[in-house]
Coordinates of C-alpha atoms (C1' of nucleotides) and ligand atoms in Angstrom, one line a residue:
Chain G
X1 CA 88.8 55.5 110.6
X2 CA 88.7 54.5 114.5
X3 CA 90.5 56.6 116.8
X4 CA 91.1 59.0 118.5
X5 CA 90.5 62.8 116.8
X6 CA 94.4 63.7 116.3
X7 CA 94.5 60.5 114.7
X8 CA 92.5 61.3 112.2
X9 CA 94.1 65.1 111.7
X10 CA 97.0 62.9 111.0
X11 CA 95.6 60.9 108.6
X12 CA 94.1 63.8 106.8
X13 CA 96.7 65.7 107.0
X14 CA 99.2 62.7 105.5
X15 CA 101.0 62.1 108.2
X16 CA 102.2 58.8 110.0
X17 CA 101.1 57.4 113.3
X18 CA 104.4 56.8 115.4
X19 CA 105.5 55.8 118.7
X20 CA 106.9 59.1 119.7
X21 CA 103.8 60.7 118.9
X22 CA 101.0 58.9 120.7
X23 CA 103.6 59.3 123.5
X24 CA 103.9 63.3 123.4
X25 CA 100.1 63.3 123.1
X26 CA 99.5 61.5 126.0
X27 CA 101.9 63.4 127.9
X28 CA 100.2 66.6 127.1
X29 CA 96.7 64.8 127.7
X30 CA 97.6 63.7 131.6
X31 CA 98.6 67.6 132.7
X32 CA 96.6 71.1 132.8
X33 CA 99.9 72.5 132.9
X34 CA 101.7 74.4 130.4
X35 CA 104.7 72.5 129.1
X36 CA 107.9 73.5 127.4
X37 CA 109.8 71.2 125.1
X38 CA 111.9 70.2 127.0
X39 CA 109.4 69.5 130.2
X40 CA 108.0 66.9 127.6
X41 CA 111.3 65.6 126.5
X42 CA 112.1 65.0 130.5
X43 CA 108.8 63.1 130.7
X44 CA 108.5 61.1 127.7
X45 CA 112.0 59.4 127.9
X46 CA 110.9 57.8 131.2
X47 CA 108.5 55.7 128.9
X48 CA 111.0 55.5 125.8
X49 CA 114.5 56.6 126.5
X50 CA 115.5 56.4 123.1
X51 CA 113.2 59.6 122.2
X52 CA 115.4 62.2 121.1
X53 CA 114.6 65.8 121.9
X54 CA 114.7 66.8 118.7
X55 CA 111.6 64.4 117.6
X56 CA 110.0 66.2 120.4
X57 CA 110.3 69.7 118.2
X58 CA 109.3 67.9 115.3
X59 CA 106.4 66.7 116.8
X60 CA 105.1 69.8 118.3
X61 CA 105.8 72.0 115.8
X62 CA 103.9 69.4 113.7
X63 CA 100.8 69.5 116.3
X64 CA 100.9 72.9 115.9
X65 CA 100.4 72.9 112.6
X66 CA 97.6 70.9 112.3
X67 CA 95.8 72.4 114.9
X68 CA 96.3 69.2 117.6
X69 CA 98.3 71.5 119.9
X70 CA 98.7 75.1 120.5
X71 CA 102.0 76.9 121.0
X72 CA 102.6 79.8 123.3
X73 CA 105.2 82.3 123.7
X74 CA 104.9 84.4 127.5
X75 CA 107.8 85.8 127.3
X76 CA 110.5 83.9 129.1
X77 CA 112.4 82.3 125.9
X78 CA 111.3 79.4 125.8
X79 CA 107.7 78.2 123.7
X80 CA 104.8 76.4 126.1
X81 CA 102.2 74.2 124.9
X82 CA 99.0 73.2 125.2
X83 CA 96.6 70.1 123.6
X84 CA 93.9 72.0 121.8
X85 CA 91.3 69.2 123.4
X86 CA 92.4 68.6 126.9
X87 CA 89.7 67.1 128.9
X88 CA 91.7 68.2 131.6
X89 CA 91.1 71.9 130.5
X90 CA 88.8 74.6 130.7
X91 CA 87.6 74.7 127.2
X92 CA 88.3 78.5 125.6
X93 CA 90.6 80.2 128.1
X94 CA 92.8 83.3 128.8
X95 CA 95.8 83.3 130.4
X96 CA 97.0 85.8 133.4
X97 CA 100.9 85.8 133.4
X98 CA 103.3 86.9 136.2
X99 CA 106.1 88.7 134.8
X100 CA 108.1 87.5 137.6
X101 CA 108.0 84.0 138.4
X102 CA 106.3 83.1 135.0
X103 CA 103.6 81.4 136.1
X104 CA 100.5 80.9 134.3
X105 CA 97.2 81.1 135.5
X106 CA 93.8 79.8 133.0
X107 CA 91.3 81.9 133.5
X108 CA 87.6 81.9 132.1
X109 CA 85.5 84.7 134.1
X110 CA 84.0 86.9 131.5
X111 CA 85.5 84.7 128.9
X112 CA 81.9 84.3 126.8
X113 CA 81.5 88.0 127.0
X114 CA 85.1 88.3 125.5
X115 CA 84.2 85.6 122.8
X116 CA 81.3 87.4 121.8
X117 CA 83.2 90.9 121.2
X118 CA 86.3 89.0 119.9
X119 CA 83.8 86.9 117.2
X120 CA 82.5 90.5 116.1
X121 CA 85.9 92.2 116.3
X122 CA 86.9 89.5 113.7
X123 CA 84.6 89.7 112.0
X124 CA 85.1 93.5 111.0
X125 CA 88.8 93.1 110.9
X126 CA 89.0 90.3 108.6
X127 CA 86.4 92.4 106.0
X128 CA 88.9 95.7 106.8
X129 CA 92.1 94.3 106.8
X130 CA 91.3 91.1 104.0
X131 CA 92.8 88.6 107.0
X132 CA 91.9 85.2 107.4
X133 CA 91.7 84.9 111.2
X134 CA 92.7 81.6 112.6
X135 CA 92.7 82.2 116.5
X136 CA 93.6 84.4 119.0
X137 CA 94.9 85.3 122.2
X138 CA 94.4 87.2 125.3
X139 CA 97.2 87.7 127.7
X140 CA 97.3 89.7 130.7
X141 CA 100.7 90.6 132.7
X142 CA 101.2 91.1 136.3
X143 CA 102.7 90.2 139.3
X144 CA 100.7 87.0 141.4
X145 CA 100.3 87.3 145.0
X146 CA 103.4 84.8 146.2
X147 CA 106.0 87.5 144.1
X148 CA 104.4 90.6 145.8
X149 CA 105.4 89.3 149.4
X150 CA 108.7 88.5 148.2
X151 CA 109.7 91.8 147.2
Chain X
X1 CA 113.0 119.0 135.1
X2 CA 112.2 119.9 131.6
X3 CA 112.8 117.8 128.8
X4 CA 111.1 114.9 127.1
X5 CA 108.9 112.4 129.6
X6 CA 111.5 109.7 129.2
X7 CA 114.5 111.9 130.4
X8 CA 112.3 112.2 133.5
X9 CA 111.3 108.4 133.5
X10 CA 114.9 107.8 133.3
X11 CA 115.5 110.3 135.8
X12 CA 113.3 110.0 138.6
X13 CA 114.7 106.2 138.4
X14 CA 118.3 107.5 139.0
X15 CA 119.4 106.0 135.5
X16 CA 122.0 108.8 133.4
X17 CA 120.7 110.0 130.2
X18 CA 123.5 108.7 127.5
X19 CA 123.8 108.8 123.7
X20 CA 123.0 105.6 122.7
X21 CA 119.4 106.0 124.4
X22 CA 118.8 109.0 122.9
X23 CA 119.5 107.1 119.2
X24 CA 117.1 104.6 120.7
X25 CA 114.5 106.9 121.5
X26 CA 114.5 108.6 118.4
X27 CA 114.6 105.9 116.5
X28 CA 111.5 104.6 117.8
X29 CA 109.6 107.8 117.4
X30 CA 110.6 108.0 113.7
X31 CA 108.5 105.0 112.9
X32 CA 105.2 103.4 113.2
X33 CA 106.8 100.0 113.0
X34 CA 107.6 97.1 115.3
X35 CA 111.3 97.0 115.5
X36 CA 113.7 94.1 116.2
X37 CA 117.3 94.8 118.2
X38 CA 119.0 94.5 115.0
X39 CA 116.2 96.7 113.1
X40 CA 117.2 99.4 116.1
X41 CA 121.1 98.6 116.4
X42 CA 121.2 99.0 112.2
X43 CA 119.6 102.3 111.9
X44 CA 121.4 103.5 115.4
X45 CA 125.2 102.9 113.4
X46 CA 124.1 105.4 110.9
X47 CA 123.9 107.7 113.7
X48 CA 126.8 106.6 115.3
X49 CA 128.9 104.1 113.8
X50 CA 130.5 103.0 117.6
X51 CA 127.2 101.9 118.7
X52 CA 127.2 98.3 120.1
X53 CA 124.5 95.9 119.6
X54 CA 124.5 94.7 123.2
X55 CA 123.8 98.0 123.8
X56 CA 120.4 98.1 122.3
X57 CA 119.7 94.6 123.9
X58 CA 120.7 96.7 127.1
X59 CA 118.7 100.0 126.7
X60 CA 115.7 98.0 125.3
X61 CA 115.5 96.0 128.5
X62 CA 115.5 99.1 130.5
X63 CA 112.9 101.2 128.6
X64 CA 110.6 98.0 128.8
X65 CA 111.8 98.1 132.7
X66 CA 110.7 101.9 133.4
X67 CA 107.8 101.4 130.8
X68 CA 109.1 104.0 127.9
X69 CA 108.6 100.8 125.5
X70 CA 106.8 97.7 125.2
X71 CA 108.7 94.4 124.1
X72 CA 106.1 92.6 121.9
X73 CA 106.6 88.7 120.9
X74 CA 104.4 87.8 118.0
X75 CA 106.3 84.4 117.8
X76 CA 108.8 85.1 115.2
X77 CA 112.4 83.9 117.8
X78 CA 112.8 87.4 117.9
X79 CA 111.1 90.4 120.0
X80 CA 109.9 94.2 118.8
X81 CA 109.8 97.0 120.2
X82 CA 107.0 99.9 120.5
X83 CA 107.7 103.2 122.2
X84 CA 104.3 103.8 124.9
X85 CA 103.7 107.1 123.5
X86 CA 104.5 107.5 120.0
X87 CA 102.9 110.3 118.4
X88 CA 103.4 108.3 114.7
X89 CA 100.9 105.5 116.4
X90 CA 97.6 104.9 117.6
X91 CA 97.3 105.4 121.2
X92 CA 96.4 102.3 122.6
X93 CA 95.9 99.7 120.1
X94 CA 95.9 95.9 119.6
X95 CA 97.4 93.3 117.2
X96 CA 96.6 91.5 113.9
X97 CA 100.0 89.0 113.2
X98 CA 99.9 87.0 110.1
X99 CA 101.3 84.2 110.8
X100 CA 102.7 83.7 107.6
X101 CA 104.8 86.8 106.8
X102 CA 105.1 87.8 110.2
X103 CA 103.4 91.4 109.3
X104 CA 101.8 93.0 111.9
X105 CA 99.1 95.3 111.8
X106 CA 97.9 97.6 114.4
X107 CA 94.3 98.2 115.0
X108 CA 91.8 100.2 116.8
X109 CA 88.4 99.2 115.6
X110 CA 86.3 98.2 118.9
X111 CA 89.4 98.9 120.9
X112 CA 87.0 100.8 123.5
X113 CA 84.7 98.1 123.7
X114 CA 87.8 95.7 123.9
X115 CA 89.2 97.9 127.0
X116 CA 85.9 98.1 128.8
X117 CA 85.5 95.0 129.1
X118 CA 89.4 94.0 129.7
X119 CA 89.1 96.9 132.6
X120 CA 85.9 94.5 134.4
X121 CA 88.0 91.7 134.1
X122 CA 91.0 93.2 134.9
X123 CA 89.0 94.0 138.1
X124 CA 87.8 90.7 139.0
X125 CA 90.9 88.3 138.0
X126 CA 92.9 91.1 140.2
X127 CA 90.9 90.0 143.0
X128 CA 90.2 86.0 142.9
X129 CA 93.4 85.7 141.8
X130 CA 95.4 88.0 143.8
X131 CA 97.0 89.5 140.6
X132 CA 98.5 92.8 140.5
X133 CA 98.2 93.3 136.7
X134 CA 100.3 95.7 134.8
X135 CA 99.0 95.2 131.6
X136 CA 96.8 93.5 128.4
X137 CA 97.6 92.0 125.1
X138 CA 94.7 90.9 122.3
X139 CA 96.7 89.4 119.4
X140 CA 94.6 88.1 116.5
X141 CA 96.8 85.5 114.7
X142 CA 95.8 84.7 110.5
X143 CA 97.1 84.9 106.9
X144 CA 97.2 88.8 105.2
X145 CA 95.8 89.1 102.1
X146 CA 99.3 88.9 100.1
X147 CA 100.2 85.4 101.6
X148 CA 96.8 84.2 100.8
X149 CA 97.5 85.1 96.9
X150 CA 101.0 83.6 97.1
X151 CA 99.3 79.9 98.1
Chain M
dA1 C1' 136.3 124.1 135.7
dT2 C1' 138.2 119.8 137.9
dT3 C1' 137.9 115.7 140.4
dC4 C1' 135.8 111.5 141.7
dT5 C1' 132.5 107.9 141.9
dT6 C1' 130.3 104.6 139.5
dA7 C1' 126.8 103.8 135.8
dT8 C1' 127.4 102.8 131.1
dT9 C1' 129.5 101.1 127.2
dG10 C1' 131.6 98.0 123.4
dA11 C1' 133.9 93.7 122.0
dA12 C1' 134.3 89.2 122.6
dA13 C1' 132.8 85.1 124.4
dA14 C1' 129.3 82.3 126.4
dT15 C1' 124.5 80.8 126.7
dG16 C1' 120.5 78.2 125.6
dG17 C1' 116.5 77.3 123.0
dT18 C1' 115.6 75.7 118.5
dT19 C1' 116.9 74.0 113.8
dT20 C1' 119.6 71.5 110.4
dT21 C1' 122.1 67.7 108.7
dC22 C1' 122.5 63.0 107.6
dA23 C1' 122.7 58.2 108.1
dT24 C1' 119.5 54.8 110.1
dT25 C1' 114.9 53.0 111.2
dA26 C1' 110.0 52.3 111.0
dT27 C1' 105.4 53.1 108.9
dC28 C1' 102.1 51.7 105.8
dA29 C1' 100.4 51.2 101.0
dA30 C1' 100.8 47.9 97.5
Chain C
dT1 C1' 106.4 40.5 102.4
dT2 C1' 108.3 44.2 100.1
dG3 C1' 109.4 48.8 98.7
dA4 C1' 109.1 53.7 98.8
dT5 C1' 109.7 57.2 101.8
dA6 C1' 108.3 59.6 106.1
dA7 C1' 110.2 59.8 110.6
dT8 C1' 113.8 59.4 113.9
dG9 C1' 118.0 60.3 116.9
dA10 C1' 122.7 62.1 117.5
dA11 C1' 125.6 65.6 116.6
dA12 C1' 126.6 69.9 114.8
dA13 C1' 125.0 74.3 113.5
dC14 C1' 122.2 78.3 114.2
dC15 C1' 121.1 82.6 116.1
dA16 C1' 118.8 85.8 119.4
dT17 C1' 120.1 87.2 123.7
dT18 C1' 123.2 87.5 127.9
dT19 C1' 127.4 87.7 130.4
dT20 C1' 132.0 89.2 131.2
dC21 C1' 135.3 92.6 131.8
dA22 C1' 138.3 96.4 130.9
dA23 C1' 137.7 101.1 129.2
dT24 C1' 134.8 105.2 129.0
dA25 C1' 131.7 108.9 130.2
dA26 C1' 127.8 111.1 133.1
dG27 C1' 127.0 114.0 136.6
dA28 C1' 127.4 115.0 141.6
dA29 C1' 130.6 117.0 144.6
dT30 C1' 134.3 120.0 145.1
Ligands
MN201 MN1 96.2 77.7 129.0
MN202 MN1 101.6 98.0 117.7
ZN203 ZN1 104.9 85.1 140.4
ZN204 ZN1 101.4 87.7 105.4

DNA sequence: ATTCTTATTGAAAATGGTTTTCATTATCAA
DNA sequence: TTGATAATGAAAACCATTTTCAATAAGAAT
């Protein structure tokens, strides 16, 4: 049972240990950036070019799943995602969006405040509303600094 | 200048008032739901039966533009729609999605506690991070009671 | 009330991210 | 090494949303 953590989710989980997934993994691992699925599609065919862009769906959809990767949705049609472990990474962060350019900012001032009211807030609303809560998320929206001048 | 606040919204940013927004509009205020496009356009062919669905697209984008609505996406391939000030709803309130069903509740419990604290670090992300921000989701993402039954 | 400008509309077609299908290939337990 | 079957890649399908464009309607000016 050697391995790296995802590997083991994997195992639990039933799943097989393939090429195209230790490569989206690592490719997720080496940036603190937010990736589409097609950002990793562009990226892992330079080390297999046979990876289809439809594994690459699979696959995330599959890390999602199982908790290995996180999938977000800010708003410009197209899903972003994120390693749940990325030594790369702040470890629990917001995000500040700018509605114009769409870029994504991590953010963690305040953020063990917001933990401790969101931990309490779950608390109640999972007795209130019977909901098993699994995560959460914290977006604001704005517009950054470079977009202002522009306009 | 009498008339409703979003004949003025509309108005003071040079847009016409037409039937089709007026469906909208009253459409939303009907319900305490989140709508889809096609939850709107559907209900807005009762109305009038000419009613296009690009339309709806079209109005929606604008209300979210001049802030008479919010466009919401819980992750579904699909975006809803909340009027700002619907007197069926909560004033300002924050999200519960289960991630199963897709059924979203709104809540309010801590919600002043939640928007102290989102008002401080609206402040100071504003400021490190040049950010004008316009404004905050909290989205709590789990399984509702039903779907817990169900598995 | 009528005219005129142009914002708005509806239908159809296009777009683009994501999913489905299906035959082939690769993983891993036996 | 073998067999069962999970995973893959290519192509096609899907489907929410956007674009195009000719026709219509809002509302300012007359
Ligand atoms: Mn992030
Ligand atoms: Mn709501
Ligand atoms: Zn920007
Ligand atoms: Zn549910």
């Amino acid at each position: 049972m050697r391995g790296p953590w995802w590997q083991k989710r994997l195992y639990d989980f039933g799943y097989r240990l393939t090429s195209p997934r230790q490569i989206i993994i690592n490719i997720l691992r080496n940036t603190d950036k937010h990736l589409s699925a097609e950002d990793i599609y562009i990226d892992a065919i330079k080390t297999n070019p046979s990876i289809g862009l439809t594994t690459v769906y699979r696959t995330l959809d599959l890390f999602s799943q199982i908790g290995v990767v996180q999938k977000f949705d800010f708003g410009e049609g197209r899903a972003r995602y994120e390693l749940t472990n990325n030594p790369l990474k702040k470890d629990h962060h917001h995000h500040l969006v700018c509605v114009n350019c769409k870029s994504i900012i991590d953010y963690t001032d305040f953020v063990n405040e917001e933990l401790e009211l969101m931990n309490k807030t779950e608390k109640a609303l999972s007795e209130k509303y019977q909901f098993n809560i699994f995560h959460h998320t914290i977006n604001f929206y704005g517009m950054c600094s470079k977009c202002r001048i522009k306009e």
